PDB file of C-alpha atoms and ligand atoms in Angstrom:
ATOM      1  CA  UNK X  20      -1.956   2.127 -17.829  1.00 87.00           C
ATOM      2  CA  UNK X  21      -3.084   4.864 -15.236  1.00 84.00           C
ATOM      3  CA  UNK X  22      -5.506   7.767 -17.115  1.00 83.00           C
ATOM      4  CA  UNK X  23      -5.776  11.114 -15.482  1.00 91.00           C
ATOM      5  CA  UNK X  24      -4.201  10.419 -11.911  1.00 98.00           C
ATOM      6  CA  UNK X  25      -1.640  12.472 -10.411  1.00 98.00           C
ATOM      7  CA  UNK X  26       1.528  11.078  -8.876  1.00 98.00           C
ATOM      8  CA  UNK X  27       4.091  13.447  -6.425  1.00 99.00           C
ATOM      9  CA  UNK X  28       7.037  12.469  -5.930  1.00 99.00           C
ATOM     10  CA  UNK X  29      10.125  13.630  -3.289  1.00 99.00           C
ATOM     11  CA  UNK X  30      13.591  13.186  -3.922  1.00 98.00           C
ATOM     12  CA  UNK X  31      13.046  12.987  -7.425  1.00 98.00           C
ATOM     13  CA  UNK X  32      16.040  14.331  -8.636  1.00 98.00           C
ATOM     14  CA  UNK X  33      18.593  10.675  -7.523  1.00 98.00           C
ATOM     15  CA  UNK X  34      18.394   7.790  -7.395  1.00 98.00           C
ATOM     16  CA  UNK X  35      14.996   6.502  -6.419  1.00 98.00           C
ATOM     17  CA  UNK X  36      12.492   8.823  -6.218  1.00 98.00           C
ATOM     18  CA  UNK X  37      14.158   9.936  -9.795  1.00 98.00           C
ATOM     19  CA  UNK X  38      13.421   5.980 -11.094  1.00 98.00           C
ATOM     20  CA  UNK X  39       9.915   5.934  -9.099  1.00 99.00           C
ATOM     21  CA  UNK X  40       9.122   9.000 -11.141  1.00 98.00           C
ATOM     22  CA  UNK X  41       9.956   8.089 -14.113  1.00 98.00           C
ATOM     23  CA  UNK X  42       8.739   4.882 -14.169  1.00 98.00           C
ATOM     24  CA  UNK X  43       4.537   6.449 -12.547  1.00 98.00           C
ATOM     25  CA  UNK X  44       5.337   8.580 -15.733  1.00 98.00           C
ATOM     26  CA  UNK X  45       5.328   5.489 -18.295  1.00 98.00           C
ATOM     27  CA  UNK X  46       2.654   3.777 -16.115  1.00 98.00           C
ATOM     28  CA  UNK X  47       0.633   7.326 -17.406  1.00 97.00           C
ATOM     29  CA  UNK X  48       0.469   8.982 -14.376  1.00 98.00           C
ATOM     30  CA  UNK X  49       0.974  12.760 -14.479  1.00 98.00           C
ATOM     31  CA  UNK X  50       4.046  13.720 -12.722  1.00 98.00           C
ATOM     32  CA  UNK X  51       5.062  16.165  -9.507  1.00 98.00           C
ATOM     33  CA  UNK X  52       8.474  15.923  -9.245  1.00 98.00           C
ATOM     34  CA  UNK X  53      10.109  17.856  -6.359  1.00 98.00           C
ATOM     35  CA  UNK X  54      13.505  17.840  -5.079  1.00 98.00           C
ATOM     36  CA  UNK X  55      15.499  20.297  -2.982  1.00 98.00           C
ATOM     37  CA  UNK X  56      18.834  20.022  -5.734  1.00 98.00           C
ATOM     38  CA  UNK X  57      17.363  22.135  -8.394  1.00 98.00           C
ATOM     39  CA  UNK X  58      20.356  21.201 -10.795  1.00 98.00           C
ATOM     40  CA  UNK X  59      19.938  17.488 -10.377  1.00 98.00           C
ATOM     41  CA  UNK X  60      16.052  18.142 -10.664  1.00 98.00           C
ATOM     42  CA  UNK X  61      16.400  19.968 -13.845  1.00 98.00           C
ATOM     43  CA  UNK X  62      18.385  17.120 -15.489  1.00 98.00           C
ATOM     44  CA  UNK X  63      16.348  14.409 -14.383  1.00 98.00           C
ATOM     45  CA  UNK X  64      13.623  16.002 -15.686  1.00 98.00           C
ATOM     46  CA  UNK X  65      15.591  16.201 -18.857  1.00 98.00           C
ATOM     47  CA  UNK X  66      15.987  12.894 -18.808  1.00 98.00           C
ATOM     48  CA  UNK X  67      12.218  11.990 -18.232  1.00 98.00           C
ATOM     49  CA  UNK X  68      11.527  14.307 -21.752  1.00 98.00           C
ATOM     50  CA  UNK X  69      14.070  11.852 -23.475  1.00 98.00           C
ATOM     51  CA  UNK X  70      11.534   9.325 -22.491  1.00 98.00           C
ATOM     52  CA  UNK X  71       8.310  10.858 -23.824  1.00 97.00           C
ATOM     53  CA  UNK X  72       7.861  11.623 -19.823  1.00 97.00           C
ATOM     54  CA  UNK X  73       6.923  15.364 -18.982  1.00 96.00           C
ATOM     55  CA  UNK X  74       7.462  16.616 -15.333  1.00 98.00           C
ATOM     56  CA  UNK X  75       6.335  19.622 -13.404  1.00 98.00           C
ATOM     57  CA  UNK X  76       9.532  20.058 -11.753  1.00 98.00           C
ATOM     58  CA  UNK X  77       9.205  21.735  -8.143  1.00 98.00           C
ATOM     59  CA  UNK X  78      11.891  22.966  -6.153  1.00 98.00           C
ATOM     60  CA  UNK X  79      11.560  22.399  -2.347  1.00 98.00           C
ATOM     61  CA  UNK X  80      12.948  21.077   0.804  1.00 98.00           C
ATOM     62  CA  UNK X  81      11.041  18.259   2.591  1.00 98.00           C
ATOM     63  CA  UNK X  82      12.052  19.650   5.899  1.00 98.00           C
ATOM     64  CA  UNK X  83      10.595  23.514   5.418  1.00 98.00           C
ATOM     65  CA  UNK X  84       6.676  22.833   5.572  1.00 98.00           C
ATOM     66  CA  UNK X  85       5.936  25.561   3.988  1.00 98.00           C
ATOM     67  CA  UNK X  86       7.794  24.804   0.804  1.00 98.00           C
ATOM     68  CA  UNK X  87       5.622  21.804   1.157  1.00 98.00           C
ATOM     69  CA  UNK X  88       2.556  23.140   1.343  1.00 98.00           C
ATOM     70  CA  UNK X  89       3.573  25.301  -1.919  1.00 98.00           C
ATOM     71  CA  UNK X  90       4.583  22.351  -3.630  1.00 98.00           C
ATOM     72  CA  UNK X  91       0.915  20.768  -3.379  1.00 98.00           C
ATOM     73  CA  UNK X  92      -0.649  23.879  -3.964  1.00 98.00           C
ATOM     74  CA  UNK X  93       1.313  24.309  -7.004  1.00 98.00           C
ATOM     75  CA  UNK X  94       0.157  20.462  -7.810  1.00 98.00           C
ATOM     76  CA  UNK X  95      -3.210  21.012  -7.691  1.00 98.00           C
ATOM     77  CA  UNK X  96      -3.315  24.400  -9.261  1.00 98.00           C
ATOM     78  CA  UNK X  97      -1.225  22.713 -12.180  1.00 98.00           C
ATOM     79  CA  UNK X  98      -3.300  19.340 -12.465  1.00 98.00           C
ATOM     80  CA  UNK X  99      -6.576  19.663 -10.076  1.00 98.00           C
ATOM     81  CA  UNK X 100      -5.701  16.670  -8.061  1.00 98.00           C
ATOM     82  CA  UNK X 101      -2.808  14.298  -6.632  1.00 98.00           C
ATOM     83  CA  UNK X 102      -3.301  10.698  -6.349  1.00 98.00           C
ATOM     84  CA  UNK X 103       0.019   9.413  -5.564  1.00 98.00           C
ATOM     85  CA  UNK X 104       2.456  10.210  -3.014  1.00 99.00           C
ATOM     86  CA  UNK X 105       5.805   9.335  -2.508  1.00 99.00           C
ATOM     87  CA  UNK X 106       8.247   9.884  -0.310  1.00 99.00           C
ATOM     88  CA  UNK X 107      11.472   9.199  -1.141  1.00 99.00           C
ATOM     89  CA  UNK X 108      13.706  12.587  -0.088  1.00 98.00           C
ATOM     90  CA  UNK X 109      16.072  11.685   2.450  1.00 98.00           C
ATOM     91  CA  UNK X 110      19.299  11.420   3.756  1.00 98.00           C
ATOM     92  CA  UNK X 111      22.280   9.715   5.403  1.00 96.00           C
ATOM     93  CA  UNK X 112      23.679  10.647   8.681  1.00 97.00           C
ATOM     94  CA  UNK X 113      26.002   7.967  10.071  1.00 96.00           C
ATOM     95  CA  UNK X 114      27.410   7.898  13.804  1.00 97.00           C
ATOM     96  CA  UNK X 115      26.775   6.248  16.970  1.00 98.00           C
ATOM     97  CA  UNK X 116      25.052   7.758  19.949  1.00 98.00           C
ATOM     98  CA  UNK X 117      28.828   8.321  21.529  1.00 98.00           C
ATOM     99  CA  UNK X 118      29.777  10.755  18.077  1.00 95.00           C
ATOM    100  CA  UNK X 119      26.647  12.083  17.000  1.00 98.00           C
ATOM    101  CA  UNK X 120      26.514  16.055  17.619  1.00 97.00           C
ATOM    102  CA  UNK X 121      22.828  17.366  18.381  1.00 98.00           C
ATOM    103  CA  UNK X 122      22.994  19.161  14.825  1.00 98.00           C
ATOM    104  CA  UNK X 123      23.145  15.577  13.169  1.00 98.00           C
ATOM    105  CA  UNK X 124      20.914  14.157  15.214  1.00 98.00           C
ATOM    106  CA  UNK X 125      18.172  16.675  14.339  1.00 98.00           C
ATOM    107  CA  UNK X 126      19.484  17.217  10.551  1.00 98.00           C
ATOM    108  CA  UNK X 127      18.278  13.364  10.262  1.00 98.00           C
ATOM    109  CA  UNK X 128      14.868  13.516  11.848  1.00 98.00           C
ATOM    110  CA  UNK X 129      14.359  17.101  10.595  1.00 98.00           C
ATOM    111  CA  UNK X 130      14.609  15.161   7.010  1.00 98.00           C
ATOM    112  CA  UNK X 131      14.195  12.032   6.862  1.00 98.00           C
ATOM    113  CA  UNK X 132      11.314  11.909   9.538  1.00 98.00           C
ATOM    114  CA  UNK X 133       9.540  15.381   9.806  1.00 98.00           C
ATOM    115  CA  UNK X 134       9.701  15.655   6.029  1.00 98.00           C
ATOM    116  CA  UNK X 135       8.170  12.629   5.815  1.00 99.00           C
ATOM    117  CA  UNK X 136       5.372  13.878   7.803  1.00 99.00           C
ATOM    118  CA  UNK X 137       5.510  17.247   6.429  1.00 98.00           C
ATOM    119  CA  UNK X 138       4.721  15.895   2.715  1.00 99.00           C
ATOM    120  CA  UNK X 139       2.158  13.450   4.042  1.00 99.00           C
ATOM    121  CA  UNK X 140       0.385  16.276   5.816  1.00 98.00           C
ATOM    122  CA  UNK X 141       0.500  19.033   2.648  1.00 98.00           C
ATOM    123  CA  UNK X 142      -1.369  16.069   0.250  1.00 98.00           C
ATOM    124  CA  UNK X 143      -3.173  14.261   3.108  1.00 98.00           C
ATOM    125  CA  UNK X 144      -6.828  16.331   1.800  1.00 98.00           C
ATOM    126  CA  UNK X 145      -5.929  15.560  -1.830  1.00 98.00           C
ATOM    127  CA  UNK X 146      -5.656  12.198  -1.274  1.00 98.00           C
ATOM    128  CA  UNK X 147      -8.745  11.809   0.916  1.00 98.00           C
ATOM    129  CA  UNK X 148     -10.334  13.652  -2.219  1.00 98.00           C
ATOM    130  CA  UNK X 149      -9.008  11.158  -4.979  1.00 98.00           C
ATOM    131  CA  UNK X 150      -8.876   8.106  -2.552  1.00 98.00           C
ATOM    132  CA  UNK X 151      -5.567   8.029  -3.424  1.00 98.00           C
ATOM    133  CA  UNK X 152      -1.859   6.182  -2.457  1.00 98.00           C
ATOM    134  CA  UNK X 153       0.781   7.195  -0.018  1.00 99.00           C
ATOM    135  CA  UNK X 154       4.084   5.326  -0.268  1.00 99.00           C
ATOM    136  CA  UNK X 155       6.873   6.330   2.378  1.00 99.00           C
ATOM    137  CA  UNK X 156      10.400   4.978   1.540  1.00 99.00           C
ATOM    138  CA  UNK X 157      11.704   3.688   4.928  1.00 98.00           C
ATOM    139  CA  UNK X 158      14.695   1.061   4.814  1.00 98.00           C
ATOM    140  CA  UNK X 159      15.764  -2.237   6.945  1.00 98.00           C
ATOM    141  CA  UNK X 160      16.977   0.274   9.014  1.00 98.00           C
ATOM    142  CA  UNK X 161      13.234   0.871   9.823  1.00 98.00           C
ATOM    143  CA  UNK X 162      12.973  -2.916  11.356  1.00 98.00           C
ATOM    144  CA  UNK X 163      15.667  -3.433  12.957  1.00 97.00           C
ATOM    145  CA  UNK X 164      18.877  -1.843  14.279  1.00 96.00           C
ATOM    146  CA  UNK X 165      21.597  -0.557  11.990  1.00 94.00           C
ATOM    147  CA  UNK X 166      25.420  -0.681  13.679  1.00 94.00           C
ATOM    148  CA  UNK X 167      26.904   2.962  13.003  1.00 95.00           C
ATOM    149  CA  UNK X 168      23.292   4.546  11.811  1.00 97.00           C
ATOM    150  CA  UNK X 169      21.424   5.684  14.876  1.00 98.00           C
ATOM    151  CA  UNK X 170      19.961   8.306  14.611  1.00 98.00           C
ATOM    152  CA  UNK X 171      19.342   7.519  10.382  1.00 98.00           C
ATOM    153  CA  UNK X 172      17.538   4.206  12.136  1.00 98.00           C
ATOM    154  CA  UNK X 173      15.874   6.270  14.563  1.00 98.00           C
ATOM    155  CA  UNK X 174      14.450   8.460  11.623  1.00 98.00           C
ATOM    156  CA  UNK X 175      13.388   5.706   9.368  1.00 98.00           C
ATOM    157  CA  UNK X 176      11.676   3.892  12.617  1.00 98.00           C
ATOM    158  CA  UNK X 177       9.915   6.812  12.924  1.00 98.00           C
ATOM    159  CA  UNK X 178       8.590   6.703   8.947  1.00 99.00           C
ATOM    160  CA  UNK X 179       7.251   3.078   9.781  1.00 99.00           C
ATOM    161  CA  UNK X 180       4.892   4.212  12.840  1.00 99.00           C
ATOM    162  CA  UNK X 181       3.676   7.121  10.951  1.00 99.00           C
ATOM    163  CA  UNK X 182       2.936   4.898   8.380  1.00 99.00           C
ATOM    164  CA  UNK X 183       1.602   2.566  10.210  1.00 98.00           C
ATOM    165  CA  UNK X 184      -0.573   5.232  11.845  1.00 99.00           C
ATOM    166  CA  UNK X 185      -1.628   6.627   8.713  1.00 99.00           C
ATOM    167  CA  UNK X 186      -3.454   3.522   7.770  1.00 99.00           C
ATOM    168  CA  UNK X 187      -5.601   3.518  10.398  1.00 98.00           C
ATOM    169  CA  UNK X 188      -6.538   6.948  10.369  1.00 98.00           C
ATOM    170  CA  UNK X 189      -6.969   7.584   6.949  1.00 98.00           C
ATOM    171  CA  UNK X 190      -7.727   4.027   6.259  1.00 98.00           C
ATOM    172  CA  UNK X 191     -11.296   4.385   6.445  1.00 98.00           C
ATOM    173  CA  UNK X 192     -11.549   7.763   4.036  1.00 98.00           C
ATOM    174  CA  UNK X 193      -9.474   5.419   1.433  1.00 98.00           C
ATOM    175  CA  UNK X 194      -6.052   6.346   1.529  1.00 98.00           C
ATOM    176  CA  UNK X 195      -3.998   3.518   1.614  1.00 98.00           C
ATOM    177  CA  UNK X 196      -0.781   3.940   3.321  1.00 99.00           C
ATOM    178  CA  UNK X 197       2.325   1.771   2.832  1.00 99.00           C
ATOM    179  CA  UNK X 198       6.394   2.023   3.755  1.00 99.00           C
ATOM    180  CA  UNK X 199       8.671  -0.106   1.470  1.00 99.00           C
ATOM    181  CA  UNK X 200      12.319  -1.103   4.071  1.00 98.00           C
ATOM    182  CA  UNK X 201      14.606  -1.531   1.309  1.00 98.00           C
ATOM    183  CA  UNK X 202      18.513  -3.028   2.116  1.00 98.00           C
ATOM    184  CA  UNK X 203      20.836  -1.412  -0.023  1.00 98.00           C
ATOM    185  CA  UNK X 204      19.837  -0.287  -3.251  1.00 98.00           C
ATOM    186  CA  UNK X 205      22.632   0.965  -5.918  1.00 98.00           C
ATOM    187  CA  UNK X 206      22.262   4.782  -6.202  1.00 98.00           C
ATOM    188  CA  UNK X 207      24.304   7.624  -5.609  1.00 97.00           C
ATOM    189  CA  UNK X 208      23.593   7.520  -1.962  1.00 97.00           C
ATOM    190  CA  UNK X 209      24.642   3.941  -1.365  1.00 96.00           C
ATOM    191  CA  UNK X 210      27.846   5.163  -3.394  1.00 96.00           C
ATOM    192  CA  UNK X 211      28.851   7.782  -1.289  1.00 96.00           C
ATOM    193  CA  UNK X 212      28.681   5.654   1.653  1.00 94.00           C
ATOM    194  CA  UNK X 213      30.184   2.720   0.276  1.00 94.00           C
ATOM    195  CA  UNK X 214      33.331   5.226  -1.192  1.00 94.00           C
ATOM    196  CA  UNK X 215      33.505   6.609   2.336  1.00 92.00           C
ATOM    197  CA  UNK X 216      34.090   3.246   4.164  1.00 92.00           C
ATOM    198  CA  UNK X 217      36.510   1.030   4.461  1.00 93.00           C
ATOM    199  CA  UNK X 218      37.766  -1.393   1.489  1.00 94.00           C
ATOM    200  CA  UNK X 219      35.581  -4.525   1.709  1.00 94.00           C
ATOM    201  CA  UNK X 220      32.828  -3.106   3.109  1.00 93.00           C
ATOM    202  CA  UNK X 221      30.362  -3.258  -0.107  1.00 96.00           C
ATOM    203  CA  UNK X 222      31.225  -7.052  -0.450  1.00 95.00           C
ATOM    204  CA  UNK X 223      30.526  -7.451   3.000  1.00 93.00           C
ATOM    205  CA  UNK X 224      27.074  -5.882   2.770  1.00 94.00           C
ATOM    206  CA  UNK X 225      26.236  -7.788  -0.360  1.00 96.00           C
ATOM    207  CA  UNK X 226      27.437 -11.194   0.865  1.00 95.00           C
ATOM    208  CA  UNK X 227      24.450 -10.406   3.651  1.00 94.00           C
ATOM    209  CA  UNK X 228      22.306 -10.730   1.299  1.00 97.00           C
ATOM    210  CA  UNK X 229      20.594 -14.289   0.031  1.00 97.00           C
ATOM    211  CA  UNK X 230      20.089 -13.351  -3.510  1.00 97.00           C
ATOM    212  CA  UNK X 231      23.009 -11.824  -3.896  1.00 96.00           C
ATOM    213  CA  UNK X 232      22.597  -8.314  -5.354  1.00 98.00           C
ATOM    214  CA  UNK X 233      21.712  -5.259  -4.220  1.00 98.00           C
ATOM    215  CA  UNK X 234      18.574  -3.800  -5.340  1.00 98.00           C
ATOM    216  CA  UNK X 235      18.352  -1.789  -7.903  1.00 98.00           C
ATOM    217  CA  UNK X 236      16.082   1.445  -8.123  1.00 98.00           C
ATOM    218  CA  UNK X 237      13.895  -0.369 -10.240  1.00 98.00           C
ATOM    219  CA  UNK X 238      13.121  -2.381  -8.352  1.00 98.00           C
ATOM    220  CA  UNK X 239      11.856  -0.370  -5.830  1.00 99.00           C
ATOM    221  CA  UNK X 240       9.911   1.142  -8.472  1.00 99.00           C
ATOM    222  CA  UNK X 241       8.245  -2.024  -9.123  1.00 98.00           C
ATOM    223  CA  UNK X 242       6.892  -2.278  -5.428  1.00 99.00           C
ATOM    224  CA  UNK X 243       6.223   1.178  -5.282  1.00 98.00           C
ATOM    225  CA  UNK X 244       3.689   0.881  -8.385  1.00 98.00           C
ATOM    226  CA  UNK X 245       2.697  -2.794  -7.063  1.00 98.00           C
ATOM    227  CA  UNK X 246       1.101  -0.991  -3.696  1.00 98.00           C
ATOM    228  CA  UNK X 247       0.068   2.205  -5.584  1.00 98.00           C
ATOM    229  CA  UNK X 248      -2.600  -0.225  -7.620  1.00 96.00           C
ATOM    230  CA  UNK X 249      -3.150  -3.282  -4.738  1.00 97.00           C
ATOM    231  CA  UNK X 250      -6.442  -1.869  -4.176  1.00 96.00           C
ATOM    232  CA  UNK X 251      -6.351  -4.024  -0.589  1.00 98.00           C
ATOM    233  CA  UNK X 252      -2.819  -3.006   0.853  1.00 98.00           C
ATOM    234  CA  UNK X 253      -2.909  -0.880   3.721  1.00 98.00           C
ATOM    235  CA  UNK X 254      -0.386  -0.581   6.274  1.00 98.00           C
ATOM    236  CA  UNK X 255       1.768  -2.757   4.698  1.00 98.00           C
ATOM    237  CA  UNK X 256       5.491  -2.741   5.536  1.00 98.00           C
ATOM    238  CA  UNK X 257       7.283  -4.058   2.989  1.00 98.00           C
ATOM    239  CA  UNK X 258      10.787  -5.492   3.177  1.00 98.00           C
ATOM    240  CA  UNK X 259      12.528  -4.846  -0.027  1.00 98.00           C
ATOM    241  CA  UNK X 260      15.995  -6.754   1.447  1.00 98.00           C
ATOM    242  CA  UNK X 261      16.667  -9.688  -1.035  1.00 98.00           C
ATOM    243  CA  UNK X 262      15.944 -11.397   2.424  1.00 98.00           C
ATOM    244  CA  UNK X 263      18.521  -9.954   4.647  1.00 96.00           C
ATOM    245  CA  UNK X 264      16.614  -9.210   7.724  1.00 96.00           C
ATOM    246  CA  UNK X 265      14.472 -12.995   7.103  1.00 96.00           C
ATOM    247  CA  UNK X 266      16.864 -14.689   9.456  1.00 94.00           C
ATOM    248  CA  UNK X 267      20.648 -15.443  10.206  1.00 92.00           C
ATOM    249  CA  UNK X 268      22.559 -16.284   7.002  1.00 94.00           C
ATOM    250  CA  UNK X 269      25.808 -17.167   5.894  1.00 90.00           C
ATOM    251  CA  UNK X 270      27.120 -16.652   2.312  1.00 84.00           C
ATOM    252  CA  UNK X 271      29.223 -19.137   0.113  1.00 74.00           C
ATOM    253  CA  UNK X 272      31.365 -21.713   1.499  1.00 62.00           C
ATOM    254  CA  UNK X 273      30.885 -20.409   4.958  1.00 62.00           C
ATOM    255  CA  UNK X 274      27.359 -21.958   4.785  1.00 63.00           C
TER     256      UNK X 274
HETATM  257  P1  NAP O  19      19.893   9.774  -3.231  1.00 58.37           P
HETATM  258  O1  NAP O  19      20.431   9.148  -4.461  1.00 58.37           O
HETATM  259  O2  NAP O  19      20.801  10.588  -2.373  1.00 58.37           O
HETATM  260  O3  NAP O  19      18.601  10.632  -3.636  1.00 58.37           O
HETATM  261  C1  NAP O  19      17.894  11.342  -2.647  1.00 58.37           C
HETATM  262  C2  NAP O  19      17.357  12.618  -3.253  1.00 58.37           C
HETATM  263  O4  NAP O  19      16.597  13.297  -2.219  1.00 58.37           O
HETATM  264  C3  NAP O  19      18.476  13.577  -3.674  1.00 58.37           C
HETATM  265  O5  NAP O  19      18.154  14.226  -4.873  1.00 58.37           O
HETATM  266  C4  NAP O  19      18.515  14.543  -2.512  1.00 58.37           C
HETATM  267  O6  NAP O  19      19.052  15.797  -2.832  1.00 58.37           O
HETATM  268  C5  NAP O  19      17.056  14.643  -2.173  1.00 58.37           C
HETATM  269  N1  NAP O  19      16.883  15.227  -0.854  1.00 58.37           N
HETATM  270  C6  NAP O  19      17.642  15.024   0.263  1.00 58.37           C
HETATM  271  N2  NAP O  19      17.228  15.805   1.258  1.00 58.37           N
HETATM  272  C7  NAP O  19      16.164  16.513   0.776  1.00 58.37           C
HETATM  273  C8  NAP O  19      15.333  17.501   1.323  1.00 58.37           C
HETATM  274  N3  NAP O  19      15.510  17.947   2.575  1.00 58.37           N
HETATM  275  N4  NAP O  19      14.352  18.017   0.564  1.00 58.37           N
HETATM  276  C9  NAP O  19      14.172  17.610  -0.721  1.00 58.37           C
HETATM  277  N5  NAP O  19      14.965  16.685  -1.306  1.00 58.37           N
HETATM  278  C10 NAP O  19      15.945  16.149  -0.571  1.00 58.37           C
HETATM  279  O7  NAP O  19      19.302   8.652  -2.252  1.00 58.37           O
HETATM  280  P2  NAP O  19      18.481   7.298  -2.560  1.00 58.37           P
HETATM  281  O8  NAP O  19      19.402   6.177  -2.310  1.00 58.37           O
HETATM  282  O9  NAP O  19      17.728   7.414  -3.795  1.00 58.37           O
HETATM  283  O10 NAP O  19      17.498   7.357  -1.306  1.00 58.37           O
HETATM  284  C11 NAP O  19      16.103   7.662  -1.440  1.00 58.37           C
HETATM  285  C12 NAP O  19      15.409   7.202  -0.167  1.00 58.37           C
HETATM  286  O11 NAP O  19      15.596   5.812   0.003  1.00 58.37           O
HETATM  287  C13 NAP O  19      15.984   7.855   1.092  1.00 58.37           C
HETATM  288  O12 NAP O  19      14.937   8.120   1.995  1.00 58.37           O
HETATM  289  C14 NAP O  19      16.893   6.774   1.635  1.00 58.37           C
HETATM  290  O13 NAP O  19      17.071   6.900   3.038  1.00 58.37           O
HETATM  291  C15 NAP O  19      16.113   5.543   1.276  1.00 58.37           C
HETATM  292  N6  NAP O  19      16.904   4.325   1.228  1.00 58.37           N
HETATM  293  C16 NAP O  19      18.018   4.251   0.446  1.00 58.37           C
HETATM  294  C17 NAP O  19      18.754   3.076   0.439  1.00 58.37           C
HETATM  295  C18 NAP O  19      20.002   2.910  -0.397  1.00 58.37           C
HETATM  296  O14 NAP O  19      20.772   1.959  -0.151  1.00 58.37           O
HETATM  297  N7  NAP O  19      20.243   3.751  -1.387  1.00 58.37           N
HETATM  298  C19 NAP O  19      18.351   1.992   1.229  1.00 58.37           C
HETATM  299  C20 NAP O  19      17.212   2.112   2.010  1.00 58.37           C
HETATM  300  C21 NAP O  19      16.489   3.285   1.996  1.00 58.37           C
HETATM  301  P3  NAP O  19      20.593  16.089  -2.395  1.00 58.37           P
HETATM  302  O15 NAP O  19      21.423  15.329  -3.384  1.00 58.37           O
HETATM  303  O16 NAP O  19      20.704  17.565  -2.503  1.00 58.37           O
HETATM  304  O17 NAP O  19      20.770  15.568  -0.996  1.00 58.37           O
END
């Protein structure tokens, strides 16, 4: 069990930065939970009560800095310190480089990348303070290309050099810095795109995959807590793919 740290999490109200929340929460961490969908925030947060989890629930958009910025102050004026952070807020843009409009394009970096960088850089002195954790949630997409997703791979890419760079420059003050590349993990993102595509499209994902399964937002929470305690990992970039992007593979009686 964690005693007296502070974990703050984006994206909190779906999917999984909801589950990474509420799962710090039972690991004893006091919780930050901040998501731009106040609604959806206010009933996860519901939800975390029903499990003996309490939440300061903050209201912002990863992409305005300055909501940022409030968000940590409010953090630290509410618990003194943050010694977790995770970010999970993003989005999906799909299109090729041939469909994409410019306000797409930047909608996905303006999220998924610069509010990456913009939460990183509002709790970058707290956790220099608390020699804390920064997880990024990045995806396969991250590693390698993604047919239909460019400029939601470009974004993501982007999440693994900062990352990446993050490790060595705050390495040495103790912040450790990691980026989880899940495949597909069952949430109400993967949902919308799967109910958006055409029919056969989920099985055809899944049969990608060797174990099987997609992930599930457990267990991204799992890795997520795994690197928040692995007092040694820094700069790690963790595939969280069931082993889809290991090598070439063939499902079933195909094999
Ligand atoms: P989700 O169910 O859609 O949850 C994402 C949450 O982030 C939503 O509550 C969303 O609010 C919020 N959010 C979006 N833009 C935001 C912003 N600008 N400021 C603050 N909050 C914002 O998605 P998920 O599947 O849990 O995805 C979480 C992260 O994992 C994302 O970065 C995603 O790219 C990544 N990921 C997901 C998968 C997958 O298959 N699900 C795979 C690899 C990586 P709204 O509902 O208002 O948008």
């Amino acid at each position: 069990m964690v005693t007296d740290q502070v974990a703050f999490v984006t994206g909190a109200a779906s999917g999984i930065g909801r589950q990474v929340a509420l799962r710090a929460g039972l690991e004893g961490y006091r919780l930050v939970a901040v998501d731009r969908d106040a609604d959806g925030l206010a009933e996860a947060v519901r939800g975390f009560e029903a499990r003996g989890v309490t939440a300061l629930a903050v209201v912002a958009d990863v992409s305005e800095p300055d909501a940022l910025e409030a968000a940590a102050q409010q953090a630290r004026a509410v618990h003194g310190r943050i010694d977790l952070v995770v970010a999970a807020a993003g989005i999906e843009v799909l299109g090729t480089v041939a469909d994409l409009d410019a306000a797409a394009w930047r909608r996905s970096l303006d999220v998924t990348l610069s509010g990456t960088f913009f939460t990183a850089r509002a709790t970058i002195a707290s956790l220099i303070e608390t020699r804390g954790s920064f997880v990024a949630i990045s995806s396969d997409a991250g590693t390698t290309g993604a047919q239909g997703y460019a400029a939601y791979a470009a974004a993501k890419h982007g999440v693994v050099g900062l990352v990446r760079c993050m490790a060595l420059d705050h390495g040495p003050a103790g912040v450790r810095s990691n980026v989880i590349c899940p495949g597909f993990v069952d949430t109400p993102m993967a949902r919308r795109l799967f109910d958006s595509s055409p029919e056969g499209t989920e099985e055809f994902y899944r049969d990608a995959i060797p174990l099987g399964r997609f992930a599930t937002p457990d267990d991204v929470a799992d890795v997520v807590l795994h690197l928040a305690s692995s007092r040694y990992a820094n700069g790690v970039v963790y595939a969280l793919d069931g082993g889809s992007t290991a090598g070439y593979f063939v499902s079933g009686d195909a094999a």
